[in-house]
One Martini backbone bead per residue (centre of mass of N, CA, C, O) as a GRO file, in nm:
protein
   93
    1MET     BB    1   0.096   0.037   0.023
    2ASN     BB    2   0.039   0.382  -0.071
    3SER     BB    3   0.119   0.620   0.176
    4ARG     BB    4   0.063   0.935   0.260
    5LYS     BB    5   0.151   1.202   0.427
    6LYS     BB    6  -0.006   1.400   0.637
    7ILE     BB    7  -0.098   1.741   0.611
    8PRO     BB    8  -0.124   1.989   0.822
    9MET     BB    9  -0.397   2.210   0.860
   10ARG     BB   10  -0.445   2.571   0.868
   11LYS     BB   11  -0.589   2.879   0.976
   12CYS     BB   12  -0.584   3.198   0.897
   13VAL     BB   13  -0.706   3.467   1.085
   14ALA     BB   14  -0.683   3.696   0.860
   15THR     BB   15  -0.753   3.539   0.567
   16GLY     BB   16  -0.877   3.224   0.582
   17GLU     BB   17  -0.657   3.036   0.500
   18MET     BB   18  -0.557   2.723   0.397
   19ARG     BB   19  -0.259   2.578   0.542
   20PRO     BB   20   0.025   2.465   0.606
   21LYS     BB   21   0.168   2.470   0.911
   22LYS     BB   22   0.464   2.556   0.809
   23GLU     BB   23   0.341   2.843   0.679
   24LEU     BB   24   0.295   2.915   0.982
   25ILE     BB   25   0.228   3.113   1.270
   26ARG     BB   26   0.232   3.078   1.620
   27ILE     BB   27   0.011   3.209   1.866
   28VAL     BB   28   0.023   3.234   2.231
   29ARG     BB   29  -0.191   3.174   2.518
   30SER     BB   30  -0.163   3.147   2.830
   31LYS     BB   31  -0.305   3.097   3.137
   32GLU     BB   32  -0.171   3.382   3.234
   33GLY     BB   33  -0.187   3.571   2.952
   34GLU     BB   34   0.059   3.514   2.781
   35VAL     BB   35   0.209   3.637   2.486
   36SER     BB   36   0.345   3.426   2.217
   37ILE     BB   37   0.578   3.284   2.015
   38ASP     BB   38   0.551   2.956   1.828
   39PRO     BB   39   0.778   2.787   1.640
   40THR     BB   40   0.700   2.477   1.716
   41GLY     BB   41   0.380   2.426   1.796
   42LYS     BB   42   0.384   2.309   2.133
   43LYS     BB   43   0.258   2.495   2.307
   44SER     BB   44   0.062   2.571   2.561
   45GLY     BB   45  -0.253   2.684   2.458
   46ARG     BB   46  -0.386   2.942   2.294
   47GLY     BB   47  -0.418   2.941   1.937
   48ALA     BB   48  -0.279   3.121   1.647
   49TYR     BB   49  -0.272   3.173   1.292
   50LEU     BB   50  -0.016   3.302   1.065
   51SER     BB   51   0.106   3.422   0.801
   52LYS     BB   52   0.424   3.455   0.631
   53ASP     BB   53   0.329   3.786   0.616
   54LYS     BB   54   0.344   4.118   0.635
   55GLU     BB   55   0.049   4.198   0.556
   56THR     BB   56  -0.091   4.008   0.758
   57VAL     BB   57   0.021   4.134   1.019
   58LEU     BB   58  -0.086   4.422   0.965
   59LEU     BB   59  -0.384   4.338   0.950
   60ALA     BB   60  -0.404   4.217   1.236
   61LYS     BB   61  -0.333   4.482   1.378
   62LYS     BB   62  -0.551   4.672   1.258
   63ARG     BB   63  -0.801   4.457   1.340
   64ASN     BB   64  -0.739   4.294   1.607
   65ILE     BB   65  -0.736   3.973   1.575
   66LEU     BB   66  -0.562   3.842   1.803
   67SER     BB   67  -0.720   3.957   2.042
   68LYS     BB   68  -0.983   3.806   1.972
   69GLN     BB   69  -0.876   3.510   1.953
   70LEU     BB   70  -0.710   3.521   2.249
   71GLU     BB   71  -0.831   3.705   2.464
   72ALA     BB   72  -0.602   3.944   2.446
   73ASN     BB   73  -0.347   4.157   2.495
   74ILE     BB   74  -0.151   4.307   2.235
   75GLU     BB   75   0.155   4.380   2.185
   76ASP     BB   76   0.369   4.545   1.972
   77SER     BB   77   0.613   4.348   2.013
   78VAL     BB   78   0.481   4.102   1.875
   79TYR     BB   79   0.466   4.226   1.591
   80GLU     BB   80   0.769   4.289   1.564
   81GLU     BB   81   0.861   3.994   1.597
   82LEU     BB   82   0.712   3.886   1.350
   83LEU     BB   83   0.850   4.065   1.137
   84ASP     BB   84   1.138   3.969   1.198
   85LEU     BB   85   1.091   3.668   1.137
   86ILE     BB   86   1.007   3.706   0.841
   87GLU     BB   87   1.265   3.849   0.742
   88LYS     BB   88   1.460   3.619   0.812
   89GLU     BB   89   1.322   3.395   0.635
   90ASN     BB   90   1.350   3.583   0.364
   91GLY     BB   91   1.639   3.728   0.365
   92GLN     BB   92   1.633   4.065   0.434
   93ILE     BB   93   1.900   4.097   0.639
   0.00000   0.00000   0.00000
């Protein structure tokens, strides 16, 4: 039997697109209410996925999407960290 490995799909909270999990960044709110970026995708807590795209992060910030999804206040530093991570992955630094 030839069975292909299943690729986990997740939905970007900003664009609504279904994409492979590896193409998205996970942002997590812990039980203590602390919001952080989860590059491994394995931290425990409430998670939301964003596309690895500068425009998507700016859209999420403008519309306050992460704050609504995670039910927590999102600091500007989280968005700055996301943008830095995207730039590093795209080799723009």
